[in-house]
Amino acid sequence: MREFVLERAASSVEAIGLGGVPTSADAHVRSSTQYLAGGTTLFDLMKLQVMTPDRLIDISGLRDEHGRIVDLEDGLWLGALVRMSQAENDISVRQDYPMIRDALWQAASPQLRNMATLGGNVLQRTRCNYFRDTSYHACNKREPGTGCSAMEGCNRRLAVLGTSDACIANYPGDLAVALVALGAEVQLLSVDGRDRMLPFEDLHRLPGDTPHIETNLTPGDLITGFKVPGGAWTRRSRYVKVRDRASYDFALTSAAVALDLDGDTVRAVRIGLGGLATKPWRAHEAEAALLGRRLDEATAREAAEAALLGAVGHGEVAFKIELGRRTLVRALLETQAMELPA
Amino acid sequence: MNITLNVNGHTHQLGVDPRLMLLDALREVLGLTGTKKGCDQGQCGACTVLIDGQRVLSCFTLAALAEGEITTIEGLSGEDEPLHPMQAAFVEQDAYQCGYCTPGQIMSAIACVREGHANSDGEIREYMSGNLCRCAAYPKIVAAVKQAAPQIAEHR
């Protein structure tokens, strides 16, 4: 690991003072100053020399300020410094947002969930081998303009939705898929000291020609929390994750589904897809295909066709298109079948 | 930078490079080589230690930020004391072959029980999945965790 200077912030105001140094970086991940929370992604990539910041701002001191889960009248507040294991065990999350609970307990390992924070987790970076292995020259995400080794390489774990000619790396996380499905908002503290809310769906960017710019955060922006809107659909919700191993693995495909049903008729539906896409993916077309209709295997399949309509498979990864459809069908039918406590 | 580490009931004042991970501080600086370096990349669980009772990966924890009471495999029982119930269960169930992952397995298993995640074979497998065993002693590890679980509640 390259040398770095370690500084500690006792408050979010102090953090943005330390973190908001002028930089020429075009993306927050490329800034020479990085915030350090759980460190489970940052140290991973620093040990691989994929990220080489020369200054880390430890923000664990912000836990009093931004480490709480709060029941709101119209939803749920998740502080950015909440640990994944803390959210997984929270009583409100467990009872009222089972999709979030299921996305968390199926993520990573218990040790990693004890360390990783929610704010850091949504910024987890791709597991594309060509991005992580610096002995490969060509990676547009790691070194803009060098090309993409994955396009014709070992790519069976990568993306089929939202890809570009420059990059097919998939977004690997689980929680973000639940947050995008439920229409969450992310709260940011900018270096000018102002709070702002951004739809979670707009936090991550499509790769386009600039896959190295992964989010709409500017260097120095600090994620302070997430607001998840409540609704009749949150209790009837699931996160279905399909992977090579039964546990402790990234999703090949996943589907986050929340339903409000009148009998079998869909009054409201929220769908997110994971493993399949270059960013946490909201499946608006699938939602539109189901709204107001009777949910059964046939309409679930129609929705799944709509969700994967624009999918593009490059070589090995093409199998994910059908696997993604089947994952969504299963998630829809399992969510429909949930027995809710009165 | 100057730091304080509290390990197994002892306090250590150290001058360290900010890059030093807790794993290397334990092994190379304090000579506590029971905690093992497996992948050094957050994937295998061999370096698992407890900080204030929570299981964490010492390869991803900066020594400079490791606040709280750290417990390693050496801290589970003293020289003249009987083995910790989880250590004894691993011995009795023969829950290892080469033994390299075992300290991490045992630290993780103690936390698994204390968290309340040892209620069935399936739950134990799920909540021990962050500790890889390349000898594949998994069935006996599950048996050891089950054997020790009722005794852990009574043990400190």
Short mmCIF file of C-alpha atoms in Angstrom, two decimals:
data_model
loop_
_atom_site.label_atom_id
_atom_site.label_comp_id
_atom_site.label_asym_id
_atom_site.label_seq_id
_atom_site.Cartn_x
_atom_site.Cartn_y
_atom_site.Cartn_z
CA MET A 1 0.00 0.00 0.00
CA ARG A 2 1.25 3.48 -0.84
CA GLU A 3 1.94 5.93 1.97
CA PHE A 4 -0.88 8.16 3.13
CA VAL A 5 -1.57 10.74 5.78
CA LEU A 6 -4.33 9.82 8.22
CA GLU A 7 -6.51 12.55 9.69
CA ARG A 8 -9.53 12.23 11.92
CA ALA A 9 -12.72 14.28 11.83
CA ALA A 10 -14.84 14.68 14.95
CA SER A 11 -17.85 16.16 13.15
CA SER A 12 -19.25 16.37 9.64
CA VAL A 13 -18.36 20.08 9.46
CA GLU A 14 -14.77 19.19 10.28
CA ALA A 15 -14.86 16.32 7.78
CA ILE A 16 -15.86 18.47 4.82
CA GLY A 17 -13.26 21.05 5.93
CA LEU A 18 -10.60 18.37 5.70
CA GLY A 19 -12.11 16.51 2.74
CA GLY A 20 -13.08 19.48 0.62
CA VAL A 21 -9.56 20.36 -0.51
CA PRO A 22 -9.34 21.83 -4.00
CA THR A 23 -8.69 19.04 -6.47
CA SER A 24 -8.44 18.64 -10.21
CA ALA A 25 -9.99 15.17 -9.97
CA ASP A 26 -12.94 14.64 -12.32
CA ALA A 27 -14.52 12.02 -10.04
CA HIS A 28 -14.70 11.62 -6.29
CA VAL A 29 -13.09 8.18 -6.49
CA ARG A 30 -10.04 9.74 -8.18
CA SER A 31 -9.51 12.46 -5.59
CA SER A 32 -6.23 12.24 -3.68
CA THR A 33 -8.23 12.76 -0.46
CA GLN A 34 -10.73 10.04 0.48
CA TYR A 35 -13.13 9.64 3.37
CA LEU A 36 -12.55 6.46 5.38
CA ALA A 37 -15.51 4.77 7.08
CA GLY A 38 -15.50 0.95 7.35
CA GLY A 39 -12.60 0.68 4.91
CA THR A 40 -13.75 -2.62 3.46
CA THR A 41 -13.70 -1.35 -0.13
CA LEU A 42 -11.10 1.37 0.22
CA PHE A 43 -8.37 -0.77 1.83
CA ASP A 44 -9.15 -3.62 -0.55
CA LEU A 45 -8.52 -1.35 -3.54
CA MET A 46 -5.57 0.41 -1.89
CA LYS A 47 -3.83 -2.92 -1.28
CA LEU A 48 -4.34 -3.71 -4.97
CA GLN A 49 -2.98 -0.23 -5.94
CA VAL A 50 -6.23 0.42 -7.79
CA MET A 51 -6.87 3.39 -5.51
CA THR A 52 -3.86 5.38 -4.34
CA PRO A 53 -5.07 8.33 -2.26
CA ASP A 54 -2.42 10.19 -0.30
CA ARG A 55 -4.74 11.44 2.41
CA LEU A 56 -7.50 9.63 4.33
CA ILE A 57 -10.07 11.38 6.52
CA ASP A 58 -11.39 8.97 9.14
CA ILE A 59 -15.09 9.75 9.63
CA SER A 60 -15.87 7.10 12.26
CA GLY A 61 -16.13 10.00 14.74
CA LEU A 62 -19.32 11.08 12.98
CA ARG A 63 -21.22 8.06 14.30
CA ASP A 64 -23.07 10.05 16.98
CA GLU A 65 -24.20 12.49 14.33
CA HIS A 66 -25.01 10.13 11.44
CA GLY A 67 -25.11 6.62 12.91
CA ARG A 68 -28.79 6.27 13.77
CA ILE A 69 -31.84 4.57 12.32
CA VAL A 70 -34.98 6.63 12.86
CA ASP A 71 -38.63 5.75 12.25
CA LEU A 72 -40.18 8.71 10.44
CA GLU A 73 -43.88 9.39 10.01
CA ASP A 74 -43.48 8.90 6.28
CA GLY A 75 -40.66 6.40 6.10
CA LEU A 76 -37.31 5.38 7.50
CA TRP A 77 -34.08 7.27 8.05
CA LEU A 78 -30.82 5.34 7.74
CA GLY A 79 -27.73 7.26 8.86
CA ALA A 80 -24.71 6.85 6.59
CA LEU A 81 -22.47 5.69 9.46
CA VAL A 82 -24.86 2.89 10.47
CA ARG A 83 -23.05 -0.45 10.17
CA MET A 84 -24.60 -3.02 7.85
CA SER A 85 -25.01 -5.46 10.76
CA GLN A 86 -26.71 -2.77 12.85
CA ALA A 87 -29.32 -2.16 10.13
CA GLU A 88 -29.76 -5.89 9.53
CA ASN A 89 -30.74 -6.33 13.19
CA ASP A 90 -32.85 -3.19 13.55
CA ILE A 91 -36.40 -4.01 14.55
CA SER A 92 -38.06 -1.51 12.16
CA VAL A 93 -35.96 -2.71 9.24
CA ARG A 94 -36.74 -6.33 10.07
CA GLN A 95 -40.49 -5.85 10.39
CA ASP A 96 -41.37 -3.08 7.99
CA TYR A 97 -38.66 -3.24 5.31
CA PRO A 98 -37.90 -6.96 4.85
CA MET A 99 -36.37 -6.24 1.43
CA ILE A 100 -33.65 -4.15 3.10
CA ARG A 101 -33.11 -6.78 5.80
CA ASP A 102 -32.74 -9.52 3.18
CA ALA A 103 -30.37 -7.45 1.04
CA LEU A 104 -28.18 -6.91 4.10
CA TRP A 105 -27.96 -10.38 5.63
CA GLN A 106 -27.18 -11.91 2.25
CA ALA A 107 -24.38 -9.41 1.61
CA ALA A 108 -20.68 -10.05 2.27
CA SER A 109 -19.85 -11.86 5.54
CA PRO A 110 -20.73 -11.15 9.20
CA GLN A 111 -17.26 -9.68 9.80
CA LEU A 112 -17.51 -7.35 6.82
CA ARG A 113 -21.04 -6.31 7.82
CA ASN A 114 -19.76 -5.43 11.29
CA MET A 115 -17.26 -3.06 9.69
CA ALA A 116 -18.89 -1.62 6.56
CA THR A 117 -21.19 1.39 6.82
CA LEU A 118 -24.29 1.99 4.71
CA GLY A 119 -22.81 5.13 3.14
CA GLY A 120 -19.66 3.30 2.13
CA ASN A 121 -21.52 0.20 1.03
CA VAL A 122 -23.55 1.97 -1.65
CA LEU A 123 -20.25 3.29 -3.04
CA GLN A 124 -18.72 -0.17 -3.27
CA ARG A 125 -16.91 -0.45 -6.58
CA THR A 126 -17.16 -3.11 -9.24
CA ARG A 127 -15.59 -6.56 -8.84
CA CYS A 128 -14.62 -6.71 -12.53
CA ASN A 129 -11.32 -8.60 -12.51
CA TYR A 130 -9.78 -6.33 -15.12
CA PHE A 131 -10.54 -3.29 -12.98
CA ARG A 132 -9.04 -4.94 -9.88
CA ASP A 133 -5.93 -6.37 -11.54
CA THR A 134 -3.52 -3.58 -12.49
CA SER A 135 -1.41 -5.98 -14.58
CA TYR A 136 -4.09 -5.53 -17.25
CA HIS A 137 -3.42 -2.30 -19.07
CA ALA A 138 -6.83 -1.83 -20.63
CA CYS A 139 -9.53 -0.67 -18.23
CA ASN A 140 -11.44 2.50 -19.01
CA LYS A 141 -12.76 2.66 -15.48
CA ARG A 142 -9.31 2.48 -13.87
CA GLU A 143 -7.37 4.37 -16.58
CA PRO A 144 -9.62 6.40 -18.90
CA GLY A 145 -8.97 5.82 -22.58
CA THR A 146 -7.10 2.53 -22.27
CA GLY A 147 -9.91 0.31 -23.56
CA CYS A 148 -11.85 -2.56 -22.00
CA SER A 149 -10.28 -5.95 -21.41
CA ALA A 150 -13.58 -7.44 -20.24
CA MET A 151 -15.50 -6.94 -23.46
CA GLU A 152 -13.93 -10.05 -24.99
CA GLY A 153 -12.47 -11.49 -21.80
CA CYS A 154 -13.72 -13.46 -18.80
CA ASN A 155 -16.91 -11.52 -18.22
CA ARG A 156 -19.57 -13.94 -16.98
CA ARG A 157 -20.09 -11.94 -13.76
CA LEU A 158 -20.45 -8.54 -15.46
CA ALA A 159 -23.36 -6.44 -16.72
CA VAL A 160 -26.00 -6.79 -19.44
CA LEU A 161 -28.00 -3.63 -18.65
CA GLY A 162 -26.73 -0.06 -18.92
CA THR A 163 -23.48 -1.05 -20.60
CA SER A 164 -21.56 1.02 -23.12
CA ASP A 165 -18.80 0.39 -25.65
CA ALA A 166 -16.38 1.63 -23.00
CA CYS A 167 -17.40 -0.55 -20.03
CA ILE A 168 -19.49 -3.56 -19.03
CA ALA A 169 -18.49 -3.66 -15.35
CA ASN A 170 -21.45 -4.37 -13.08
CA TYR A 171 -22.41 -2.68 -9.86
CA PRO A 172 -21.89 -5.45 -7.27
CA GLY A 173 -23.84 -4.42 -4.16
CA ASP A 174 -27.17 -5.52 -2.69
CA LEU A 175 -28.40 -2.74 -0.39
CA ALA A 176 -28.30 -0.17 -3.20
CA VAL A 177 -30.65 -2.33 -5.25
CA ALA A 178 -33.19 -2.23 -2.42
CA LEU A 179 -32.74 1.53 -1.99
CA VAL A 180 -33.21 2.23 -5.69
CA ALA A 181 -36.28 -0.03 -5.82
CA LEU A 182 -37.93 1.73 -2.87
CA GLY A 183 -37.29 5.17 -4.35
CA ALA A 184 -34.99 6.28 -1.54
CA GLU A 185 -33.24 9.62 -1.41
CA VAL A 186 -29.63 10.16 -0.38
CA GLN A 187 -28.62 13.13 1.77
CA LEU A 188 -25.33 14.78 0.91
CA LEU A 189 -23.29 17.39 2.72
CA SER A 190 -21.43 19.53 0.21
CA VAL A 191 -18.13 21.24 0.85
CA ASP A 192 -19.96 24.57 1.06
CA GLY A 193 -21.71 23.21 4.15
CA ARG A 194 -25.12 22.79 2.56
CA ASP A 195 -27.25 19.65 2.84
CA ARG A 196 -28.95 18.43 -0.28
CA MET A 197 -31.17 15.48 -1.13
CA LEU A 198 -30.70 13.52 -4.33
CA PRO A 199 -32.93 10.71 -5.61
CA PHE A 200 -30.93 7.55 -4.92
CA GLU A 201 -31.53 6.57 -8.54
CA ASP A 202 -29.42 9.61 -9.56
CA LEU A 203 -26.49 8.85 -7.25
CA HIS A 204 -24.81 6.42 -9.65
CA ARG A 205 -24.16 7.18 -13.31
CA LEU A 206 -24.25 5.03 -16.41
CA PRO A 207 -20.73 4.39 -17.74
CA GLY A 208 -21.21 5.98 -21.19
CA ASP A 209 -17.87 7.30 -22.41
CA THR A 210 -16.68 8.05 -18.87
CA PRO A 211 -16.91 4.86 -16.78
CA HIS A 212 -14.31 6.28 -14.36
CA ILE A 213 -16.92 8.79 -13.18
CA GLU A 214 -19.19 6.44 -11.27
CA THR A 215 -21.45 8.79 -9.33
CA ASN A 216 -22.74 12.34 -9.34
CA LEU A 217 -20.78 13.10 -6.17
CA THR A 218 -18.17 15.81 -6.46
CA PRO A 219 -14.91 15.46 -4.52
CA GLY A 220 -15.54 16.42 -0.91
CA ASP A 221 -19.25 15.51 -0.93
CA LEU A 222 -20.13 13.45 2.13
CA ILE A 223 -23.07 11.04 2.23
CA THR A 224 -24.84 11.57 5.56
CA GLY A 225 -27.90 9.32 5.24
CA PHE A 226 -30.77 7.84 3.30
CA LYS A 227 -34.49 8.47 3.46
CA VAL A 228 -36.62 5.51 2.47
CA PRO A 229 -40.24 6.52 1.81
CA GLY A 230 -42.82 4.39 3.56
CA GLY A 231 -45.85 2.92 1.85
CA ALA A 232 -48.25 0.03 1.83
CA TRP A 233 -45.75 -1.93 -0.29
CA THR A 234 -42.75 -1.96 2.07
CA ARG A 235 -43.94 -4.83 4.30
CA ARG A 236 -44.67 -7.08 1.36
CA SER A 237 -41.17 -6.92 -0.03
CA ARG A 238 -38.32 -9.30 -0.73
CA TYR A 239 -34.78 -9.39 -2.04
CA VAL A 240 -33.98 -12.55 -4.00
CA LYS A 241 -30.30 -13.15 -4.67
CA VAL A 242 -28.96 -15.80 -7.07
CA ARG A 243 -25.28 -16.66 -6.87
CA ASP A 244 -22.70 -19.35 -7.58
CA ARG A 245 -22.32 -20.21 -3.88
CA ALA A 246 -25.13 -20.50 -1.37
CA SER A 247 -23.59 -17.84 0.87
CA TYR A 248 -20.90 -15.13 0.95
CA ASP A 249 -20.87 -14.34 -2.73
CA PHE A 250 -21.82 -11.51 -5.02
CA ALA A 251 -25.08 -11.69 -6.93
CA LEU A 252 -25.05 -13.14 -10.40
CA THR A 253 -28.55 -11.72 -10.52
CA SER A 254 -30.89 -10.33 -7.91
CA ALA A 255 -34.33 -8.81 -7.76
CA ALA A 256 -35.82 -6.49 -5.14
CA VAL A 257 -39.61 -6.46 -5.23
CA ALA A 258 -42.19 -4.60 -3.16
CA LEU A 259 -45.91 -5.06 -3.75
CA ASP A 260 -49.18 -3.57 -2.62
CA LEU A 261 -51.91 -5.97 -3.67
CA ASP A 262 -55.69 -5.81 -3.79
CA GLY A 263 -56.35 -9.53 -3.90
CA ASP A 264 -54.05 -10.46 -6.76
CA THR A 265 -54.30 -7.08 -8.47
CA VAL A 266 -51.22 -4.88 -8.31
CA ARG A 267 -52.02 -1.54 -6.67
CA ALA A 268 -48.37 -0.51 -6.37
CA VAL A 269 -45.08 -2.17 -7.26
CA ARG A 270 -41.39 -1.29 -6.88
CA ILE A 271 -38.69 -3.32 -8.62
CA GLY A 272 -34.90 -3.15 -8.53
CA LEU A 273 -32.40 -5.43 -10.25
CA GLY A 274 -28.90 -6.31 -9.07
CA GLY A 275 -25.88 -8.11 -10.50
CA LEU A 276 -27.17 -7.38 -13.99
CA ALA A 277 -26.48 -3.71 -14.47
CA THR A 278 -23.74 -1.10 -14.46
CA LYS A 279 -25.54 0.77 -11.67
CA PRO A 280 -28.27 -0.02 -9.12
CA TRP A 281 -31.16 -0.58 -11.50
CA ARG A 282 -34.80 0.45 -11.14
CA ALA A 283 -36.97 -1.58 -13.50
CA HIS A 284 -39.57 1.06 -14.40
CA GLU A 285 -40.73 -0.82 -17.50
CA ALA A 286 -41.47 -3.94 -15.47
CA GLU A 287 -43.39 -1.89 -12.90
CA ALA A 288 -45.49 -0.30 -15.66
CA ALA A 289 -46.21 -3.75 -17.11
CA LEU A 290 -47.73 -4.90 -13.81
CA LEU A 291 -49.55 -1.85 -12.48
CA GLY A 292 -53.31 -2.42 -12.21
CA ARG A 293 -53.03 -5.98 -13.50
CA ARG A 294 -53.52 -9.37 -11.93
CA LEU A 295 -50.17 -10.83 -10.85
CA ASP A 296 -49.64 -14.42 -11.94
CA GLU A 297 -46.86 -16.36 -13.61
CA ALA A 298 -47.79 -15.07 -17.07
CA THR A 299 -47.86 -11.38 -16.14
CA ALA A 300 -44.72 -11.80 -14.03
CA ARG A 301 -42.99 -13.22 -17.10
CA GLU A 302 -44.24 -10.28 -19.20
CA ALA A 303 -42.79 -7.88 -16.65
CA ALA A 304 -39.50 -9.75 -16.68
CA GLU A 305 -39.36 -9.57 -20.48
CA ALA A 306 -39.94 -5.82 -20.24
CA ALA A 307 -37.23 -5.44 -17.59
CA LEU A 308 -34.55 -7.13 -19.71
CA LEU A 309 -35.71 -5.76 -23.07
CA GLY A 310 -32.66 -3.57 -23.57
CA ALA A 311 -30.15 -6.11 -22.26
CA VAL A 312 -26.99 -6.74 -24.27
CA GLY A 313 -24.86 -9.84 -23.66
CA HIS A 314 -21.17 -9.86 -24.52
CA GLY A 315 -19.89 -13.44 -24.74
CA GLU A 316 -20.07 -15.43 -21.50
CA VAL A 317 -22.27 -12.96 -19.64
CA ALA A 318 -25.20 -13.43 -22.05
CA PHE A 319 -26.62 -16.19 -19.82
CA LYS A 320 -27.56 -13.52 -17.28
CA ILE A 321 -30.34 -12.17 -19.49
CA GLU A 322 -32.53 -15.25 -19.06
CA LEU A 323 -31.34 -15.81 -15.49
CA GLY A 324 -32.32 -12.21 -14.72
CA ARG A 325 -35.82 -12.75 -16.09
CA ARG A 326 -36.29 -15.92 -14.07
CA THR A 327 -34.96 -14.24 -10.94
CA LEU A 328 -37.52 -11.46 -11.27
CA VAL A 329 -40.39 -13.89 -11.92
CA ARG A 330 -39.43 -15.84 -8.80
CA ALA A 331 -39.11 -12.68 -6.72
CA LEU A 332 -42.52 -11.40 -7.84
CA LEU A 333 -44.30 -14.68 -7.09
CA GLU A 334 -42.54 -15.16 -3.75
CA THR A 335 -43.37 -11.62 -2.71
CA GLN A 336 -47.01 -12.18 -3.69
CA ALA A 337 -47.05 -15.34 -1.57
CA MET A 338 -45.64 -13.70 1.58
CA GLU A 339 -47.84 -14.10 4.60
CA LEU A 340 -47.93 -10.81 6.44
CA PRO A 341 -48.59 -10.53 10.18
CA ALA A 342 -51.92 -8.83 10.74
CA MET B 1 2.10 8.10 14.83
CA ASN B 2 1.69 7.11 18.46
CA ILE B 3 -1.15 4.79 19.31
CA THR B 4 -2.51 2.70 22.17
CA LEU B 5 -3.70 -0.86 21.64
CA ASN B 6 -5.64 -2.78 24.25
CA VAL B 7 -5.11 -6.46 23.52
CA ASN B 8 -6.23 -9.34 25.72
CA GLY B 9 -6.27 -7.13 28.83
CA HIS B 10 -2.86 -5.54 28.23
CA THR B 11 -2.22 -1.96 27.11
CA HIS B 12 0.51 -1.30 24.55
CA GLN B 13 1.90 2.11 23.52
CA LEU B 14 3.30 1.90 20.01
CA GLY B 15 4.78 4.21 17.40
CA VAL B 16 3.44 3.05 14.04
CA ASP B 17 3.19 3.87 10.33
CA PRO B 18 -0.41 4.91 9.53
CA ARG B 19 -0.51 2.06 7.00
CA LEU B 20 0.01 -0.62 9.65
CA MET B 21 -2.97 -2.95 9.80
CA LEU B 22 -4.06 -4.42 13.12
CA LEU B 23 -3.20 -7.89 11.78
CA ASP B 24 0.44 -6.92 11.24
CA ALA B 25 0.59 -5.02 14.52
CA LEU B 26 -0.54 -8.15 16.37
CA ARG B 27 1.78 -10.53 14.55
CA GLU B 28 4.89 -8.49 13.79
CA VAL B 29 4.95 -5.90 16.57
CA LEU B 30 3.34 -7.67 19.53
CA GLY B 31 4.40 -11.20 18.59
CA LEU B 32 0.83 -12.52 18.84
CA THR B 33 1.04 -14.88 15.88
CA GLY B 34 -2.11 -16.82 16.70
CA THR B 35 -4.08 -14.49 14.44
CA LYS B 36 -3.35 -15.70 10.92
CA LYS B 37 -2.75 -13.88 7.66
CA GLY B 38 -4.61 -15.71 4.92
CA CYS B 39 -5.58 -13.64 1.88
CA ASP B 40 -4.79 -10.22 3.44
CA GLN B 41 -7.61 -9.01 1.19
CA GLY B 42 -10.73 -9.25 3.36
CA GLN B 43 -11.99 -12.46 1.82
CA CYS B 44 -10.98 -15.48 3.93
CA GLY B 45 -11.64 -14.63 7.59
CA ALA B 46 -8.37 -16.13 8.92
CA CYS B 47 -7.48 -12.79 10.55
CA THR B 48 -10.77 -12.47 12.49
CA VAL B 49 -10.45 -10.90 15.95
CA LEU B 50 -12.98 -9.40 18.34
CA ILE B 51 -13.08 -5.68 19.08
CA ASP B 52 -15.43 -4.96 22.00
CA GLY B 53 -16.94 -8.38 21.31
CA GLN B 54 -17.64 -7.68 17.61
CA ARG B 55 -15.92 -9.90 15.06
CA VAL B 56 -13.94 -7.90 12.52
CA LEU B 57 -11.19 -8.51 9.96
CA SER B 58 -7.85 -7.32 11.30
CA CYS B 59 -6.38 -7.13 7.77
CA PHE B 60 -8.76 -4.25 6.95
CA THR B 61 -8.51 -2.48 10.33
CA LEU B 62 -5.88 0.21 10.73
CA ALA B 63 -3.96 -0.31 13.97
CA ALA B 64 -4.19 3.45 14.49
CA LEU B 65 -8.00 3.26 14.52
CA ALA B 66 -8.39 0.01 16.47
CA GLU B 67 -10.04 1.47 19.54
CA GLY B 68 -11.66 -0.71 22.14
CA GLU B 69 -10.77 -4.01 23.74
CA ILE B 70 -9.20 -6.38 21.23
CA THR B 71 -9.43 -10.12 21.87
CA THR B 72 -7.31 -12.58 19.92
CA ILE B 73 -7.11 -16.37 20.15
CA GLU B 74 -4.32 -15.96 22.74
CA GLY B 75 -6.74 -14.08 25.00
CA LEU B 76 -9.34 -16.83 25.27
CA SER B 77 -7.63 -18.79 28.06
CA GLY B 78 -4.43 -18.36 30.08
CA GLU B 79 -1.49 -20.77 30.20
CA ASP B 80 -2.77 -22.67 33.23
CA GLU B 81 -6.45 -22.34 32.49
CA PRO B 82 -8.66 -24.87 30.73
CA LEU B 83 -9.40 -24.21 27.07
CA HIS B 84 -12.28 -21.89 26.19
CA PRO B 85 -15.37 -24.03 25.49
CA MET B 86 -15.18 -23.20 21.77
CA GLN B 87 -11.50 -24.24 21.64
CA ALA B 88 -12.33 -27.46 23.48
CA ALA B 89 -15.20 -28.16 21.10
CA PHE B 90 -12.95 -27.73 18.06
CA VAL B 91 -10.49 -30.23 19.58
CA GLU B 92 -13.19 -32.73 20.54
CA GLN B 93 -14.96 -32.52 17.18
CA ASP B 94 -11.66 -32.59 15.23
CA ALA B 95 -12.89 -29.47 13.44
CA TYR B 96 -9.73 -28.80 11.44
CA GLN B 97 -7.14 -30.47 9.32
CA CYS B 98 -4.17 -28.16 8.71
CA GLY B 99 -5.36 -25.73 11.42
CA TYR B 100 -4.39 -22.52 9.68
CA CYS B 101 -7.90 -21.06 9.54
CA THR B 102 -8.78 -22.35 13.02
CA PRO B 103 -8.00 -19.27 15.17
CA GLY B 104 -10.19 -17.17 12.86
CA GLN B 105 -12.89 -19.86 12.88
CA ILE B 106 -12.91 -19.96 16.68
CA MET B 107 -13.06 -16.18 17.14
CA SER B 108 -15.83 -15.99 14.55
CA ALA B 109 -17.69 -18.91 16.13
CA ILE B 110 -17.71 -17.29 19.57
CA ALA B 111 -19.22 -14.13 18.07
CA CYS B 112 -21.67 -16.21 16.02
CA VAL B 113 -23.01 -17.78 19.22
CA ARG B 114 -23.12 -14.51 21.16
CA GLU B 115 -24.99 -12.81 18.30
CA GLY B 116 -27.65 -15.51 18.60
CA HIS B 117 -26.92 -17.03 15.19
CA ALA B 118 -26.24 -20.63 16.23
CA ASN B 119 -29.81 -21.93 16.41
CA SER B 120 -29.64 -24.43 13.55
CA ASP B 121 -27.09 -26.05 11.24
CA GLY B 122 -28.25 -23.81 8.41
CA GLU B 123 -27.95 -20.65 10.46
CA ILE B 124 -24.47 -21.63 11.68
CA ARG B 125 -23.37 -22.30 8.11
CA GLU B 126 -24.71 -18.92 6.96
CA TYR B 127 -23.18 -16.95 9.81
CA MET B 128 -19.84 -18.78 9.63
CA SER B 129 -19.58 -18.32 5.85
CA GLY B 130 -17.04 -15.52 6.19
CA ASN B 131 -14.43 -18.04 7.39
CA LEU B 132 -13.08 -20.21 4.62
CA CYS B 133 -11.52 -23.62 5.33
CA ARG B 134 -9.60 -24.98 2.35
CA CYS B 135 -9.38 -28.40 4.04
CA ALA B 136 -13.21 -28.28 4.04
CA ALA B 137 -13.67 -29.25 7.68
CA TYR B 138 -17.02 -27.48 7.53
CA PRO B 139 -19.30 -30.28 8.84
CA LYS B 140 -17.12 -30.66 11.94
CA ILE B 141 -16.88 -26.90 12.42
CA VAL B 142 -20.70 -26.77 12.49
CA ALA B 143 -20.67 -29.64 15.01
CA ALA B 144 -18.15 -27.80 17.19
CA VAL B 145 -20.16 -24.58 17.18
CA LYS B 146 -23.29 -26.53 18.14
CA GLN B 147 -21.46 -28.32 20.94
CA ALA B 148 -20.02 -25.14 22.46
CA ALA B 149 -23.06 -22.90 22.00
CA PRO B 150 -24.89 -23.81 25.25
CA GLN B 151 -21.68 -23.31 27.27
CA ILE B 152 -20.81 -19.92 25.76
CA ALA B 153 -23.70 -18.16 27.44
CA GLU B 154 -22.27 -19.14 30.83
CA HIS B 155 -18.66 -18.40 29.86
CA ARG B 156 -17.50 -14.74 30.07
#
